[in-house]
Coordinates of C-alpha atoms in Angstrom, one line a residue:
X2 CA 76.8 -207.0 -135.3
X3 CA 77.5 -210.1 -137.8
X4 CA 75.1 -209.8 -141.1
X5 CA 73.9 -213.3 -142.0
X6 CA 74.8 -212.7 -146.2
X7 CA 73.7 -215.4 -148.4
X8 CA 73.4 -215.7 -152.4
X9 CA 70.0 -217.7 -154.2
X10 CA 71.0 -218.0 -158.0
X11 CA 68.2 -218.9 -159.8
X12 CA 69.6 -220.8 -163.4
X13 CA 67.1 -220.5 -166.4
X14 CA 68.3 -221.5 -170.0
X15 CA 67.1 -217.6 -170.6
X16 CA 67.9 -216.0 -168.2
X17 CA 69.9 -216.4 -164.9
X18 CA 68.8 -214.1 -161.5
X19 CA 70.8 -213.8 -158.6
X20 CA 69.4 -212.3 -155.1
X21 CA 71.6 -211.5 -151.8
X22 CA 69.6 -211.8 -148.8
X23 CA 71.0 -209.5 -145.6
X24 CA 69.0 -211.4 -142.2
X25 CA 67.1 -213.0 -144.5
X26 CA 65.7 -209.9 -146.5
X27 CA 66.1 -209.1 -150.0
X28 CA 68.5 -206.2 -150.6
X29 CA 69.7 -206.9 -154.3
X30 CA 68.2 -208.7 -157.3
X31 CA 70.1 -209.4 -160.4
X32 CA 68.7 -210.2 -163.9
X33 CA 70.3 -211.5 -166.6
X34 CA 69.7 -212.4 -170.2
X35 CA 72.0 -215.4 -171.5
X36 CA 71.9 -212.9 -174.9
X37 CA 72.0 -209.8 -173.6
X38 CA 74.5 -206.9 -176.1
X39 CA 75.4 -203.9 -174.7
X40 CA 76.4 -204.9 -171.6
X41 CA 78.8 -202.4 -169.0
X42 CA 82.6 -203.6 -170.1
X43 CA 81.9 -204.8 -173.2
X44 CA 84.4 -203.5 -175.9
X45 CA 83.4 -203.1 -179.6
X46 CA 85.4 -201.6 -182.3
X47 CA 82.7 -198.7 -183.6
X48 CA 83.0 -196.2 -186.5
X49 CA 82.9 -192.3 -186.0
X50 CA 79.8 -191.2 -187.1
X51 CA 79.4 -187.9 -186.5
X52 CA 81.7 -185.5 -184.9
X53 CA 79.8 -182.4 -182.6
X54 CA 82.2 -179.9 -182.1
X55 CA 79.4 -177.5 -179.5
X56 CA 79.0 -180.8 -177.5
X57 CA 83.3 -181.8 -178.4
X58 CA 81.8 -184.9 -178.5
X59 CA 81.4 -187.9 -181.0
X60 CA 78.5 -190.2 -182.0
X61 CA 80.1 -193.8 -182.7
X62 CA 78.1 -196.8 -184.1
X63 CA 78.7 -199.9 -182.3
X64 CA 75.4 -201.7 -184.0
X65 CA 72.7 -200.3 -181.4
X66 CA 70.2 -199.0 -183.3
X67 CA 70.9 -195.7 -182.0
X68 CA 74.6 -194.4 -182.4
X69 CA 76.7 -194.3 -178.6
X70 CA 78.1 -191.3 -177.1
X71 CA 81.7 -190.6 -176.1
X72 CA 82.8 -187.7 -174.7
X73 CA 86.2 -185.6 -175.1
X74 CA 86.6 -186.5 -171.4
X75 CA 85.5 -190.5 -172.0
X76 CA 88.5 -190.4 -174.8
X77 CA 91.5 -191.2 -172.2
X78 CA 94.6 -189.5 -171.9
X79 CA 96.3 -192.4 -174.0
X80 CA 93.8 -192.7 -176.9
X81 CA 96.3 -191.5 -179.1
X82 CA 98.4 -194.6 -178.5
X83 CA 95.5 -196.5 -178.3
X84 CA 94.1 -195.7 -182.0
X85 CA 97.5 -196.5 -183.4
X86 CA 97.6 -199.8 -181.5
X87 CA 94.3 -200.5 -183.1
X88 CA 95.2 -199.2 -186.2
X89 CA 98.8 -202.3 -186.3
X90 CA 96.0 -205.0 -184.4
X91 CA 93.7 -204.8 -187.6
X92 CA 96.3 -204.1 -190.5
X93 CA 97.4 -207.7 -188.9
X94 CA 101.0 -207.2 -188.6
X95 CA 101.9 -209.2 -185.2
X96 CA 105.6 -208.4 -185.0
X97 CA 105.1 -204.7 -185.0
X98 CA 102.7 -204.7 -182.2
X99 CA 104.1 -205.9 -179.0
X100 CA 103.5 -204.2 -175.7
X101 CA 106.1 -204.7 -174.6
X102 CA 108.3 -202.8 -177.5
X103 CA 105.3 -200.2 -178.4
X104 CA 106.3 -196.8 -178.7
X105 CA 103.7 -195.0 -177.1
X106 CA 102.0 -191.2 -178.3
X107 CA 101.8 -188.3 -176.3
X108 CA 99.2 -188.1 -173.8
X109 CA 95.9 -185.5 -175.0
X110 CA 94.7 -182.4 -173.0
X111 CA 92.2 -182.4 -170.6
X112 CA 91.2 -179.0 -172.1
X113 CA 91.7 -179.8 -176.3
X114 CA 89.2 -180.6 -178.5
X115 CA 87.8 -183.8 -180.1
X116 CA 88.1 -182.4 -183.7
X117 CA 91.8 -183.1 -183.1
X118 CA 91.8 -186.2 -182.1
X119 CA 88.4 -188.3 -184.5
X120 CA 87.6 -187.2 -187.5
X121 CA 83.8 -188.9 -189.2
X122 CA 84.8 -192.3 -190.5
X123 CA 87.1 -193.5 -188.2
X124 CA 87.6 -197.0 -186.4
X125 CA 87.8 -196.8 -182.9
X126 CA 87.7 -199.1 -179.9
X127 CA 85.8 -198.3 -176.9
X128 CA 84.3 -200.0 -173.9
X129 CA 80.3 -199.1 -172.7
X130 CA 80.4 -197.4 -169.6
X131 CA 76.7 -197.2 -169.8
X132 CA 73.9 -199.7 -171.0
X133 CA 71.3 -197.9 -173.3
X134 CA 68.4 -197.2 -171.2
X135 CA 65.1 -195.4 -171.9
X136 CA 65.5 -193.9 -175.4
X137 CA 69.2 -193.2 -175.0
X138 CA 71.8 -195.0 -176.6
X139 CA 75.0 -197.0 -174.9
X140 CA 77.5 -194.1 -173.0
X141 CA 80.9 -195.5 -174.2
X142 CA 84.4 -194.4 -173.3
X143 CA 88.0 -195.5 -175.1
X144 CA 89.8 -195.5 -171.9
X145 CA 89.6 -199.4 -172.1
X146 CA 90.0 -200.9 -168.5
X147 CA 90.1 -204.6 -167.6
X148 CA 88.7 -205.5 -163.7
X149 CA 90.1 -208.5 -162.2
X150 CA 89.2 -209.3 -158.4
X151 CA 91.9 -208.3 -157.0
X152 CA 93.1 -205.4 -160.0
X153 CA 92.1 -203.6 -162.9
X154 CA 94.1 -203.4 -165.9
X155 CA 94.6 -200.0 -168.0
X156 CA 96.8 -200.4 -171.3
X157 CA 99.0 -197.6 -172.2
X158 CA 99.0 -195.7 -169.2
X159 CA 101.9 -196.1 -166.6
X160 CA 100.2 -195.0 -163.7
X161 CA 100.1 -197.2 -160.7
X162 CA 96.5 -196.3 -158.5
X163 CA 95.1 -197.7 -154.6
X164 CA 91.5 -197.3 -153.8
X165 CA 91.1 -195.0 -151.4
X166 CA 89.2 -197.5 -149.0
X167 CA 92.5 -199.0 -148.4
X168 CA 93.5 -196.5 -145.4
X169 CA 96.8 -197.7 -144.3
X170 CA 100.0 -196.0 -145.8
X171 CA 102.1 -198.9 -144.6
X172 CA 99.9 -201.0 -146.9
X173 CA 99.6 -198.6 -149.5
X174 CA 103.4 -198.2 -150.2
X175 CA 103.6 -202.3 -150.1
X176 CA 100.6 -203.1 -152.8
X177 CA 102.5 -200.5 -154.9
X178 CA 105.9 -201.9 -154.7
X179 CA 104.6 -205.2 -155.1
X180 CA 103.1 -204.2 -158.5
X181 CA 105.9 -202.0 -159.9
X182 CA 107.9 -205.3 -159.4
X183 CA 106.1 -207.8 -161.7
X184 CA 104.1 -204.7 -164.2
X185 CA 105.0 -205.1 -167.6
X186 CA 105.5 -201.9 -170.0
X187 CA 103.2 -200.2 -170.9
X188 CA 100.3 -201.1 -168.5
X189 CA 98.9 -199.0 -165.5
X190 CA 97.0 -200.8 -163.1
X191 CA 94.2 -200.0 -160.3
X192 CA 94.7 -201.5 -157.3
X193 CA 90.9 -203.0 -155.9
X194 CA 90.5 -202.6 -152.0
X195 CA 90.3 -206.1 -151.9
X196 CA 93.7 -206.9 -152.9
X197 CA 94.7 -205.5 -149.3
X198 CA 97.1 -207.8 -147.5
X199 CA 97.1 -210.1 -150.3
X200 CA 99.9 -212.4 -151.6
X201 CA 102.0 -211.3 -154.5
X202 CA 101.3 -214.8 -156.3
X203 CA 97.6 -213.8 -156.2
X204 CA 98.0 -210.6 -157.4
X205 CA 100.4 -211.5 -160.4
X206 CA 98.2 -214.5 -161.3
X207 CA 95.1 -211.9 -161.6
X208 CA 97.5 -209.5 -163.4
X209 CA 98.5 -212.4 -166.3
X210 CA 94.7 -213.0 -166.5
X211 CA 93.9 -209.7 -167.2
X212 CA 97.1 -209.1 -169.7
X213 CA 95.8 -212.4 -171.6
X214 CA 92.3 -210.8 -171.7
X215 CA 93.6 -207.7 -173.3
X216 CA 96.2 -210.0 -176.1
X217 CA 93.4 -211.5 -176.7
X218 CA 91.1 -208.9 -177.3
X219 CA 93.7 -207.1 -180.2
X220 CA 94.1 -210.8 -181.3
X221 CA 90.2 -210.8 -182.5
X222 CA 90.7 -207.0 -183.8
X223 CA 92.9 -208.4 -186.8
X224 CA 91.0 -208.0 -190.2
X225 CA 87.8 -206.7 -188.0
X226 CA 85.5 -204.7 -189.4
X227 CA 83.2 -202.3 -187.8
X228 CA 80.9 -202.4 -186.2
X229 CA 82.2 -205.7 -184.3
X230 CA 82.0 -206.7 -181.0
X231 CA 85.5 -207.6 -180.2
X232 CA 85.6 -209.0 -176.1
X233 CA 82.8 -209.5 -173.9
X234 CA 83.2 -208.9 -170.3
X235 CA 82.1 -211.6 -168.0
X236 CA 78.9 -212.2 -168.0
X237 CA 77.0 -210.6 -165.3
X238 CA 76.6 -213.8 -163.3
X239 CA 80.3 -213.9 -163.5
X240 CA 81.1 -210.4 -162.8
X241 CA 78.5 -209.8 -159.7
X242 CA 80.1 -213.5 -158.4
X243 CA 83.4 -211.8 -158.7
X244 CA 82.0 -208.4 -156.7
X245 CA 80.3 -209.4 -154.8
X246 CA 81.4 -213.1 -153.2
X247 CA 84.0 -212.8 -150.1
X248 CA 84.4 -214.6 -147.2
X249 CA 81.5 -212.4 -145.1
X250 CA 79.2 -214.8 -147.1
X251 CA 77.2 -217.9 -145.0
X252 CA 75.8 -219.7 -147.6
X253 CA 75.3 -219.5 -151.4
X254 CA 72.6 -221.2 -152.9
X255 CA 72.2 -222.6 -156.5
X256 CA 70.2 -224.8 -158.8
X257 CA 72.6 -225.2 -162.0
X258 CA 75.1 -227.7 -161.3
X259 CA 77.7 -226.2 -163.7
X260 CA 77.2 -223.0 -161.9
X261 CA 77.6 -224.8 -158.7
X262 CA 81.1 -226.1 -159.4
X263 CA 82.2 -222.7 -161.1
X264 CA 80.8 -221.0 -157.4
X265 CA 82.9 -223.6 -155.8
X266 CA 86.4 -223.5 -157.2
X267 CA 86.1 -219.7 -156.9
X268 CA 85.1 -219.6 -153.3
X269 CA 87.9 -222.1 -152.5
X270 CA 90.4 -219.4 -154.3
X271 CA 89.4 -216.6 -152.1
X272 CA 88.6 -218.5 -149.0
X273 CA 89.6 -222.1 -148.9
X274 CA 88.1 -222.6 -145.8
X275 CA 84.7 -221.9 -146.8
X276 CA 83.9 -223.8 -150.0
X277 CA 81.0 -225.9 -147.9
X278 CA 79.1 -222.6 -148.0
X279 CA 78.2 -223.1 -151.6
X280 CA 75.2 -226.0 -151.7
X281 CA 73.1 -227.7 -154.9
X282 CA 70.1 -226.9 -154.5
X283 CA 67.7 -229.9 -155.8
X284 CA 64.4 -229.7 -154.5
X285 CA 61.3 -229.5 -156.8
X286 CA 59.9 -226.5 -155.1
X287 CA 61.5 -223.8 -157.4
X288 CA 64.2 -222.5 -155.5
X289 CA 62.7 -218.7 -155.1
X290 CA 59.6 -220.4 -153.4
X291 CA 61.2 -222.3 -151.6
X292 CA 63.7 -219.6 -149.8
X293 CA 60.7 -217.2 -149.6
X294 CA 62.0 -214.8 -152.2
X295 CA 59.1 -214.8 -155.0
X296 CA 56.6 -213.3 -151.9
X297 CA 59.7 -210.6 -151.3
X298 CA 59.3 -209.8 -154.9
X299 CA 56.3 -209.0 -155.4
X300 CA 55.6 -207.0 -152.0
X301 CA 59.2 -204.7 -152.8
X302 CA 58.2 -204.1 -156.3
X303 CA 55.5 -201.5 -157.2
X304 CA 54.6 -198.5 -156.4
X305 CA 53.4 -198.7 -152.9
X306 CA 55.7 -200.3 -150.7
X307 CA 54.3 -201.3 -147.2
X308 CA 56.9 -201.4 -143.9
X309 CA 55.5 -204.0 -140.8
X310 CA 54.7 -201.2 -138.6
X311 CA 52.5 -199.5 -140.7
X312 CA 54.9 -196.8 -142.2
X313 CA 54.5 -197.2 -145.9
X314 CA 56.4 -195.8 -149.3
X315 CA 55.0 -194.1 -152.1
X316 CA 57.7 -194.5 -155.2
X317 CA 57.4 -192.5 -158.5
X318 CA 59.7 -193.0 -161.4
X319 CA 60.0 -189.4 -163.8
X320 CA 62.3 -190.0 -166.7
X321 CA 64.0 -186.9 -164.8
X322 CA 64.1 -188.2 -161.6
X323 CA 62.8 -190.6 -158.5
X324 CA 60.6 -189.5 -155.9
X325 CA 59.9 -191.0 -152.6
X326 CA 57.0 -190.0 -150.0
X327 CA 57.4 -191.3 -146.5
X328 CA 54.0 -192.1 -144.8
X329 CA 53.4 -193.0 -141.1
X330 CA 50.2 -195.1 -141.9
X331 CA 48.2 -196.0 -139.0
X332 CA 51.8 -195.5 -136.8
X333 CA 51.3 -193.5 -133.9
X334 CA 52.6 -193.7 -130.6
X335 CA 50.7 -191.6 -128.1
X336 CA 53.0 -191.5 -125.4
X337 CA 55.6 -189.9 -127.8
X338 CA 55.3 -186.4 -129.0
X339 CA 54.3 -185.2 -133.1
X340 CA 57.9 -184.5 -133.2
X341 CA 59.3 -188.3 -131.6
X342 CA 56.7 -190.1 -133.9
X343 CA 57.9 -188.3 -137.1
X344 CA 61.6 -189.3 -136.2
X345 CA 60.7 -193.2 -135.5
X346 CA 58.8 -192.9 -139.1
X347 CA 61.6 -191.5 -140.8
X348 CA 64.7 -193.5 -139.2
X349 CA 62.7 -196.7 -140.3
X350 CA 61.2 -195.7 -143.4
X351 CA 65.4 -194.5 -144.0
X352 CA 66.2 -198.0 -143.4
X353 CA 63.6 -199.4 -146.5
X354 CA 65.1 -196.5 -148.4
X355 CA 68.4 -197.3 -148.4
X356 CA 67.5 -201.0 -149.3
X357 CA 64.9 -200.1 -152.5
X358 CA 67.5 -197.6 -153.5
X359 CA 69.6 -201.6 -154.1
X360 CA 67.2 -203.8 -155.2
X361 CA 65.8 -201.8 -157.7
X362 CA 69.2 -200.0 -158.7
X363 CA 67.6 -196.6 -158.9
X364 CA 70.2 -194.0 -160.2
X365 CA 70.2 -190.3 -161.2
X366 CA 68.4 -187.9 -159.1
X367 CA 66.2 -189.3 -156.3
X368 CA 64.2 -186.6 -154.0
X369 CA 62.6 -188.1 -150.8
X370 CA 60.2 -186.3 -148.9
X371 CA 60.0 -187.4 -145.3
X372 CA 57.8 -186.5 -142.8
X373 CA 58.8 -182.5 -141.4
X374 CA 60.9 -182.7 -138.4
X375 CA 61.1 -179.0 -136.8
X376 CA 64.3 -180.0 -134.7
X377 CA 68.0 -179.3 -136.5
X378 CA 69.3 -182.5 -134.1
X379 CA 66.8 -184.9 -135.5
X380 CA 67.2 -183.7 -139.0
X381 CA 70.8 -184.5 -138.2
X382 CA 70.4 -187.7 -137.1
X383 CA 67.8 -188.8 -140.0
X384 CA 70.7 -187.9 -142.0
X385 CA 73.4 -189.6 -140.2
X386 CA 71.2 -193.1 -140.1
X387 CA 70.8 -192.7 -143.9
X388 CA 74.1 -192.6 -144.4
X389 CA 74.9 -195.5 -142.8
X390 CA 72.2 -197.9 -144.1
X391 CA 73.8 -196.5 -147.8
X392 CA 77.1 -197.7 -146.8
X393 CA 76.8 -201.0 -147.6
X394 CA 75.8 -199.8 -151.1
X395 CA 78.0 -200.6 -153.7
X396 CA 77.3 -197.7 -156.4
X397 CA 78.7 -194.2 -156.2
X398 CA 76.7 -192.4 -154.1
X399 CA 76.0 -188.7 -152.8
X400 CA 73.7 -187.9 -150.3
X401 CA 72.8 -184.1 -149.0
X402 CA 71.9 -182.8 -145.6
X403 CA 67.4 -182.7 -145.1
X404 CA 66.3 -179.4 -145.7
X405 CA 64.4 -176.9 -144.4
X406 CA 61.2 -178.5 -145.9
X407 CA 62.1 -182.0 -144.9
X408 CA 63.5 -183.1 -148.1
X409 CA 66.6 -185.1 -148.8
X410 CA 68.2 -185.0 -152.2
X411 CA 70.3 -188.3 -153.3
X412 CA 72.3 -188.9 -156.6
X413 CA 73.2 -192.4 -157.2
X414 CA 75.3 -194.0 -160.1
X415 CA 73.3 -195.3 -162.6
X416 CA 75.1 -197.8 -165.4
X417 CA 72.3 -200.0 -166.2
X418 CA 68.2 -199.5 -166.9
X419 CA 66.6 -199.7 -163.2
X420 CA 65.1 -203.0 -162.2
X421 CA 61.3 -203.2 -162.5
X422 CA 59.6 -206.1 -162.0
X423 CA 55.8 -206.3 -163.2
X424 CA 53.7 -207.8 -159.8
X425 CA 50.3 -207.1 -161.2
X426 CA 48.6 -210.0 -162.7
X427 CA 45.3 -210.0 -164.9
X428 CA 42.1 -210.5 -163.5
X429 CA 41.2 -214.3 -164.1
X430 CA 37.0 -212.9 -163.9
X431 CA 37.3 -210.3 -166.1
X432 CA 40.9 -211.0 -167.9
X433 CA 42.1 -207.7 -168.0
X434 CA 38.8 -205.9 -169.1
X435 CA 37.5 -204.8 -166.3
X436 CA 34.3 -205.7 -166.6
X437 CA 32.0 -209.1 -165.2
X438 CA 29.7 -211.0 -166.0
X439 CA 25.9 -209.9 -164.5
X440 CA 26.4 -211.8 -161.1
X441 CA 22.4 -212.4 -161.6
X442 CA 23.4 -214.9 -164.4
X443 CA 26.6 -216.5 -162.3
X444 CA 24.7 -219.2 -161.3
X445 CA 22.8 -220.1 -164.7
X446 CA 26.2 -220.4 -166.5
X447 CA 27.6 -223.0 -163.5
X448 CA 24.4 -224.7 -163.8
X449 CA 24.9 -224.9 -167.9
X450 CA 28.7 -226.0 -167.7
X451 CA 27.2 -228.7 -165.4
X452 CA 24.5 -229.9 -167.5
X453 CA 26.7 -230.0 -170.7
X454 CA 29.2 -232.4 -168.4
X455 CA 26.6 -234.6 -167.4
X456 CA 24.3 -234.5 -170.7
X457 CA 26.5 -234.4 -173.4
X458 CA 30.1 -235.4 -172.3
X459 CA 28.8 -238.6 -170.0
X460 CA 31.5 -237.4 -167.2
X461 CA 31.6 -240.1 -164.4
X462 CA 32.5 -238.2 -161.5
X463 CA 32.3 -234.3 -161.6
X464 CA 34.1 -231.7 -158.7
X465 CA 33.1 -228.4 -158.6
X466 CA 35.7 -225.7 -157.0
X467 CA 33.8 -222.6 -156.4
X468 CA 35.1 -219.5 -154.0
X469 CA 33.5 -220.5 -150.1
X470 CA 31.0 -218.1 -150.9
X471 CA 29.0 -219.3 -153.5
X472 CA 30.3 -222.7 -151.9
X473 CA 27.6 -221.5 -148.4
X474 CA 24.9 -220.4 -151.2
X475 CA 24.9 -223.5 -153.6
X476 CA 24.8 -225.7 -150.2
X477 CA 23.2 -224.3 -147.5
X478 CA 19.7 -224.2 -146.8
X479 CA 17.0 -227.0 -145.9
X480 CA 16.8 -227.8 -149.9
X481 CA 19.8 -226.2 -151.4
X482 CA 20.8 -225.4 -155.2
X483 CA 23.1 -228.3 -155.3
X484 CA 20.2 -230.8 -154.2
X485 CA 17.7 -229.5 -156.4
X486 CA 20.7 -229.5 -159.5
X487 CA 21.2 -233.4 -158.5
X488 CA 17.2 -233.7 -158.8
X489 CA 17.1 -232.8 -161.7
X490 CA 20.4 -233.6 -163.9
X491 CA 19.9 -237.2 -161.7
X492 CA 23.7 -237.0 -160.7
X493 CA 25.5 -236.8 -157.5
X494 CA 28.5 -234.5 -157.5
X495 CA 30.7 -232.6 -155.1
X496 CA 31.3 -229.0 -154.5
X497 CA 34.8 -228.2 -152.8
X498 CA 35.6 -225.0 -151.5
X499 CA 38.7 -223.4 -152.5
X500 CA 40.0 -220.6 -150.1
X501 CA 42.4 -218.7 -153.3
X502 CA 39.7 -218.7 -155.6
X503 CA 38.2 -215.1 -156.3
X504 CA 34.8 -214.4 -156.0
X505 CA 33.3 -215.4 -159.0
X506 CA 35.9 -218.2 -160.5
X507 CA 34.9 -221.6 -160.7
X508 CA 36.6 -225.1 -162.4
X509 CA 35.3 -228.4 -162.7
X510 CA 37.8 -231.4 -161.9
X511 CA 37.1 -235.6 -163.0
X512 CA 37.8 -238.0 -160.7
X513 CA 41.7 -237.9 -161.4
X514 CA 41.8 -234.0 -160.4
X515 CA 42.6 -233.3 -164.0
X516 CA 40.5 -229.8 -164.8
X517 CA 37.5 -230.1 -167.5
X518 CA 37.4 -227.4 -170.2
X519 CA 34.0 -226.1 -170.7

């Protein structure tokens, strides 16, 4: 069955957020800062800190407040080349450092340690494979890595890689012909699954892109000192535009014109018959209103989550761990059986799962307890639809079998903090205190505010917006409150009421609708 896909980009001087919609629902949300540091990709040129020979690991400062992490394993089998390259890029001698006539070092052991390789005090350039989150600092790797859309660039090494999603041999064996023909020395390159049964002119004008990125990037090292950030990757607008966009897409809607035209000259690269897809949006509604996705916001976010039928989610965030309890609500089917009603609750509330698991980009551990299910071919099934709503999910996943107590066990890549988006507002009554105003005194203080309006600032025409019901007690009646107020202040005004007012706010309004402070 065809998914309608489209793409609402929302264009803020701070901030830009993007938001796919599957049929209409929300299934990812993007944020991100114009200024944001410390982005996944980004390369820096740090200094060794601190070497930790039980851990064989390294803390590196890169300018985070709190030092990065890199791993024997995050080093690459090449760094040794790499350090040297670094080591000609910032001595800023241009005729020894060549790719293409670099000498490269013997490759490390998986098994060695990192004492041979840093010592405390060294320069060293690495990429962050992982943004600080919580109170942990950035996860950072030297095996630096370029991704293009159709490839991904690795300098030094010589190896020549196809994702695995590509399953044809046929096609296989072609893609890596066609890039051993126009590689240059010295590079190994990744081979995307979206480069299947591309052109060779698209995939050697991706590869020149990403070669350029890379000259560049030991360009800027010359007479660096760290810690520097050297290359940014794209910024995330860029980079999710460049994941995510393809021709399954039916419309992509945004409100920047820049970012408009930027949409449209990629779309026309990928799929030239397509670039009408990509529309200006220029209403004055802002543009999450008007698609509906502000009210999707804030009913997905928090920590109940409430599915049409009834079925609802209870999600807790540990600093350990997620956990999600499945509830069937008010959802019961008599005609079906304990057994039949707990698999309907779990195959839908799967469904929602596998879609929060996206839009809030949960990661690490996540335990879901569904409701028990006593039959092995149910549990099987349960499992088998979870799997398939996860599919479409983008980040490394693994998901275990339910067991015997009805829970599932997920781990999901996490490179980035989690999404959390606050949908509690203050109280306007109380404003965050919790506490009110005697309502015995509720209609003294309207009654004040109105004489002060009348009395002392002369107000021609006076509205007063109250909730409808204090609207049916201030006008109902054979002599009502407002007839005796307009006895006695000598003033005829008008009480409107307003259906999203709460109980015991009320404004006054002139005769140009502009509100009067009081």
């Amino acid at each position: 069955m065809q998914i309608n896909r489209e793409l609402i980009i929302d264009s803020r001087a701070s901030e830009v957020d993007i938001v796919l919609l599957e049929d209409k629902l929300l299934v990812e949300l993007h944020k991100e800062k114009t200024n944001n540091n410390y982005a996944v990709g980004d390369i820096y040129l740090g200094k060794v800190r601190k070497i930790m020979p039980g851990l064989n690991a390294a803390f590196v400062d890169v300018g985070y407040e709190k030092d990065a992490f890199l791993h024997y394993l995050d080093l690459g089998p090449q760094i040794r080349s790499l350090n040297k390259y670094v080591k000609l890029s910032i001595s800023g001698k241009p005729e020894n450092i060549t790719m293409d006539n670099f000498r490269p070092e013997p490759d490390i052991e998986k098994t060695g340690k990192i004492t041979q390789v840093l010592a405390s005090g060294a320069q060293i350039l690495v990429q962050i494979a992982k943004e600080p989150i919580s109170t942990k600092g950035p996860r950072i790797s030297s095996e630096i890595s370029f991704a293009g859309r159709y490839l991904v660039l690795v300098p030094f090494s010589s190896r020549i890689s196809v994702s695995q999603k590509i399953r044809s041999s046929e096609e296989r064996n072609r893609l890596k012909r066609l890039i051993q023909s126009i590689k240059p020395n010295n590079y190994g390159v990744i081979i995307r699954t979206v480069a299947e049964n591309k052109k060779v002119a698209e995939l050697d004008a991706d590869l020149r892109s990403l070669i350029e990125k890379w000259e560049k990037t030991t360009e800027k090292l010359q007479h660096a000192k760290p810690p520097a950030k050297i290359m940014s990757e794209l910024d995330r607008t860029s980079a999710i535009l460049r994941d995510l966009l393809n021709e399954s897409f039916n419309s992509v809607h945004v409100n920047d014109p820049n970012l408009y035209e930027e949409i449209k000259s990629f779309i026309h690269t990928i799929a030239p018959q397509k670039t009408d897809i990509v529309k200006l949006y220029k209403g004055r509604t802002p543009i999450f209103d008007f698609f509906g996705v502000d009210k999707q916001i804030k009913s997905l976010f928090g920590k109940t989550v409430s599915i049409r039928s009834g079925v609802y989610l209870i999600i807790e965030h540990t600093e350990a761990m997620h956990v999600i309890d499945v509830n069937s609500g008010h959802r019961v089917n008599k005609e079906n059986s304990q057994e039949e009603n707990a698999l309907e609750v779990n195959l839908e509330a799967a469904a929602e799962i596998a879609r929060q698991l996206r839009l809030r980009d949960m990661g690490g551990i996540i335990v879901i307890d569904f409701i028990d299910m006593h039959d092995s071919k149910h549990r099987r099934e349960l499992y088998q639809k979870l799997k398939e709503e996860m599919a479409r999910d983008h980040a490394k996943h693994t998901i275990l079998p339910p067991s015997k107590f009805g829970l599932v066990q997920i781990t999901r890549q996490r490179v980035r903090p989690e999404m959390n988006v606050e949908i509690l507002e203050s109280c306007p009554v109380c404003e965050g205190t919790g506490k009110i105003k005697p309502s015995i005194l509720f209609v003294d203080e309207i009654e004040n505010n109105l004489k002060y309006l009348i009395q002392d600032q002369n107000e021609k025409q006076i509205t007063l917006a109250v909730h409808p019901f204090i609207f049916a007690y201030l006008t109902k009646g054979p002599i009502s409150v407002r007839t005796r107020w307009m006895w006695k202040y000598k003033k005829v005004f008008t009480i409107k009421a307003m259906k999203n007012y709460h109980m015991l706010d009320y404004r006054f309004f002139n005769q140009n609708n502009d509100e009067l402070a009081i």
